[in-house]
Amino acid sequence: DQLAWQRFSLVFGPVLYVWVRQGGIPERDAPDVVQAVSQSVFQSLPRFRKERPGERFRDWLWTIAKRRMCDYFRSRQHLQL
């Protein structure tokens, strides 16, 4: 649903940007990492289940963001070898 993704981007885009910058991603690469997180969310959203007690979307989103940041740093390490 296009409207839902526009809303997601509007609400969570700035949050993701702050997270990736605080995670050490350079300003020039932050939009790419935010996009990678958004793509992962899109692919994984059907598996998100809020039925589990205490599970929150924001926590799930943070987990995905951390993984994409790790991917970013891993790819940079490989380039420096």
XYZ file of N, CA and C in Angstrom:
243
model
N 0.845 -1.176 0.000
C 0.000 0.000 0.000
C 0.893 1.244 0.000
N 0.776 2.038 -1.033
C 1.651 3.200 -1.209
C 1.466 4.232 -0.097
N 0.229 4.456 0.309
C -0.037 5.423 1.375
C 0.603 4.981 2.689
N 0.550 3.698 2.975
C 1.165 3.175 4.204
C 2.671 3.381 4.179
N 3.308 3.174 3.027
C 4.757 3.362 2.948
C 5.139 4.830 3.010
N 4.291 5.698 2.492
C 4.546 7.136 2.635
C 4.484 7.530 4.104
N 3.496 6.982 4.798
C 3.362 7.264 6.229
C 4.556 6.708 6.998
N 4.953 5.478 6.660
C 6.127 4.864 7.301
C 7.352 5.760 7.119
N 7.577 6.214 5.891
C 8.736 7.063 5.601
C 8.676 8.381 6.357
N 7.500 8.943 6.438
C 7.318 10.214 7.129
C 7.572 10.070 8.627
N 7.060 9.002 9.217
C 7.174 8.804 10.658
C 8.537 8.238 11.047
N 8.964 7.196 10.341
C 10.163 6.479 10.777
C 11.441 6.859 10.021
N 11.320 7.522 8.884
C 12.510 7.939 8.147
C 13.456 8.789 8.984
N 12.947 9.848 9.627
C 13.829 10.667 10.474
C 14.412 9.886 11.658
N 13.623 8.985 12.228
C 14.110 8.162 13.344
C 15.255 7.277 12.869
N 15.057 6.630 11.729
C 16.101 5.767 11.185
C 17.361 6.558 10.878
N 17.197 7.741 10.322
C 18.356 8.574 9.986
C 19.159 8.897 11.251
N 18.474 9.280 12.312
C 19.161 9.587 13.573
C 19.878 8.341 14.094
N 19.186 7.210 14.062
C 19.808 5.973 14.546
C 21.079 5.640 13.777
N 21.027 5.716 12.460
C 22.210 5.318 11.686
C 23.344 6.329 11.863
N 23.020 7.603 12.003
C 24.078 8.593 12.255
C 24.697 8.364 13.631
N 23.857 8.094 14.628
C 24.373 7.816 15.975
C 25.164 6.515 15.992
N 24.858 5.628 15.061
C 25.571 4.362 14.953
C 26.911 4.493 14.248
N 27.247 5.698 13.813
C 28.556 5.930 13.212
C 28.573 5.918 11.687
N 27.423 5.874 11.064
C 27.368 5.896 9.605
C 27.623 7.331 9.146
N 28.558 7.539 8.222
C 28.820 8.898 7.731
C 27.586 9.513 7.063
N 27.496 10.813 7.138
C 26.354 11.540 6.584
C 26.097 11.191 5.122
N 27.165 11.041 4.354
C 27.016 10.759 2.916
C 26.411 9.372 2.651
N 26.573 8.435 3.584
C 26.073 7.071 3.404
C 24.777 6.789 4.163
N 24.397 7.688 5.067
C 23.215 7.457 5.905
C 21.945 7.216 5.090
N 21.662 8.004 4.033
C 20.437 7.731 3.268
C 20.416 6.329 2.648
N 21.561 5.833 2.228
C 21.616 4.486 1.657
C 21.316 3.420 2.709
N 21.822 3.624 3.914
C 21.577 2.657 4.984
C 20.103 2.721 5.406
N 19.542 3.926 5.480
C 18.114 4.067 5.795
C 17.282 3.339 4.744
N 17.665 3.477 3.491
C 16.942 2.780 2.423
C 17.074 1.267 2.570
N 18.255 0.785 2.936
C 18.456 -0.654 3.137
C 17.577 -1.159 4.283
N 17.453 -0.357 5.346
C 16.582 -0.737 6.459
C 15.136 -0.805 5.976
N 14.712 0.196 5.227
C 13.338 0.229 4.728
C 13.038 -0.966 3.828
N 13.998 -1.333 2.994
C 13.815 -2.501 2.126
C 13.673 -3.771 2.965
N 14.493 -3.884 4.003
C 14.403 -5.059 4.880
C 13.066 -5.109 5.607
N 12.588 -3.949 6.031
C 11.282 -3.889 6.700
C 10.203 -4.353 5.737
N 10.248 -3.849 4.512
C 9.251 -4.226 3.510
C 9.238 -5.739 3.292
N 10.417 -6.334 3.206
C 10.519 -7.774 2.969
C 10.117 -8.594 4.204
N 10.369 -8.066 5.387
C 10.152 -8.823 6.619
C 8.828 -8.531 7.307
N 8.138 -7.514 6.881
C 6.916 -7.092 7.575
C 5.893 -8.209 7.765
N 5.697 -9.087 6.786
C 4.720 -10.164 7.022
C 5.076 -11.074 8.211
N 6.361 -11.088 8.585
C 6.787 -11.950 9.699
C 6.709 -11.260 11.059
N 6.455 -9.949 11.063
C 6.335 -9.235 12.334
C 5.022 -9.617 12.998
N 5.117 -10.042 14.244
C 3.930 -10.444 14.998
C 3.890 -9.691 16.315
N 2.890 -8.864 16.470
C 2.744 -8.097 17.703
C 2.022 -8.895 18.783
N 1.621 -10.112 18.468
C 0.884 -10.909 19.445
C 1.733 -11.297 20.649
N 3.035 -11.347 20.468
C 3.900 -11.727 21.589
C 3.914 -10.610 22.626
N 3.789 -10.960 23.900
C 3.781 -9.935 24.947
C 5.053 -9.097 24.927
N 4.880 -7.806 25.004
C 6.024 -6.909 25.077
C 6.686 -6.595 23.751
N 6.265 -7.217 22.677
C 6.901 -6.956 21.390
C 6.378 -5.643 20.820
N 7.312 -4.796 20.409
C 6.942 -3.504 19.848
C 7.574 -3.341 18.470
N 6.863 -2.669 17.602
C 7.350 -2.435 16.246
C 8.679 -1.690 16.269
N 8.770 -0.691 17.122
C 9.996 0.118 17.193
C 11.206 -0.730 17.582
N 11.032 -1.679 18.495
C 12.133 -2.575 18.875
C 12.536 -3.455 17.701
N 11.551 -3.955 16.993
C 11.799 -4.791 15.815
C 12.536 -3.978 14.753
N 12.105 -2.736 14.557
C 12.748 -1.843 13.596
C 14.199 -1.570 13.990
N 14.450 -1.365 15.270
C 15.805 -1.125 15.768
C 16.709 -2.334 15.484
N 16.172 -3.529 15.668
C 16.946 -4.739 15.385
C 17.350 -4.788 13.910
N 16.431 -4.472 13.038
C 16.743 -4.453 11.603
C 17.777 -3.371 11.304
N 17.614 -2.204 11.895
C 18.565 -1.110 11.672
C 19.972 -1.509 12.118
N 20.077 -2.147 13.277
C 21.398 -2.593 13.756
C 22.029 -3.570 12.779
N 21.229 -4.477 12.256
C 21.769 -5.465 11.310
C 22.255 -4.800 10.030
N 21.497 -3.835 9.516
C 21.923 -3.158 8.297
C 23.168 -2.303 8.550
N 23.286 -1.731 9.754
C 24.497 -0.976 10.081
C 25.697 -1.911 10.146
N 25.514 -3.083 10.731
C 26.592 -4.082 10.763
C 26.985 -4.482 9.342
N 25.996 -4.662 8.484
C 26.285 -4.982 7.083
C 27.123 -3.885 6.442
N 26.765 -2.640 6.721
C 27.503 -1.499 6.172
C 28.963 -1.551 6.601
N 29.202 -1.723 7.898
C 30.580 -1.725 8.393
C 31.353 -2.944 7.895
N 30.678 -4.075 7.778
C 31.333 -5.268 7.219
C 31.770 -5.013 5.779
N 30.919 -4.380 5.005
C 31.262 -4.111 3.606
C 32.415 -3.119 3.517
N 32.484 -2.181 4.436
C 33.590 -1.211 4.445
C 34.900 -1.877 4.832
N 34.829 -2.818 5.779
C 36.035 -3.561 6.174
C 36.598 -4.317 4.994
N 35.714 -4.944 4.259
C 36.123 -5.717 3.091
C 36.813 -4.816 2.062
N 36.326 -3.601 1.883
C 36.926 -2.676 0.923
C 38.299 -2.201 1.365
N 38.550 -2.184 2.651
C 39.829 -1.690 3.175
C 40.924 -2.756 3.167
N 40.555 -4.000 2.963
C 41.559 -5.073 2.982
C 42.440 -5.049 1.778
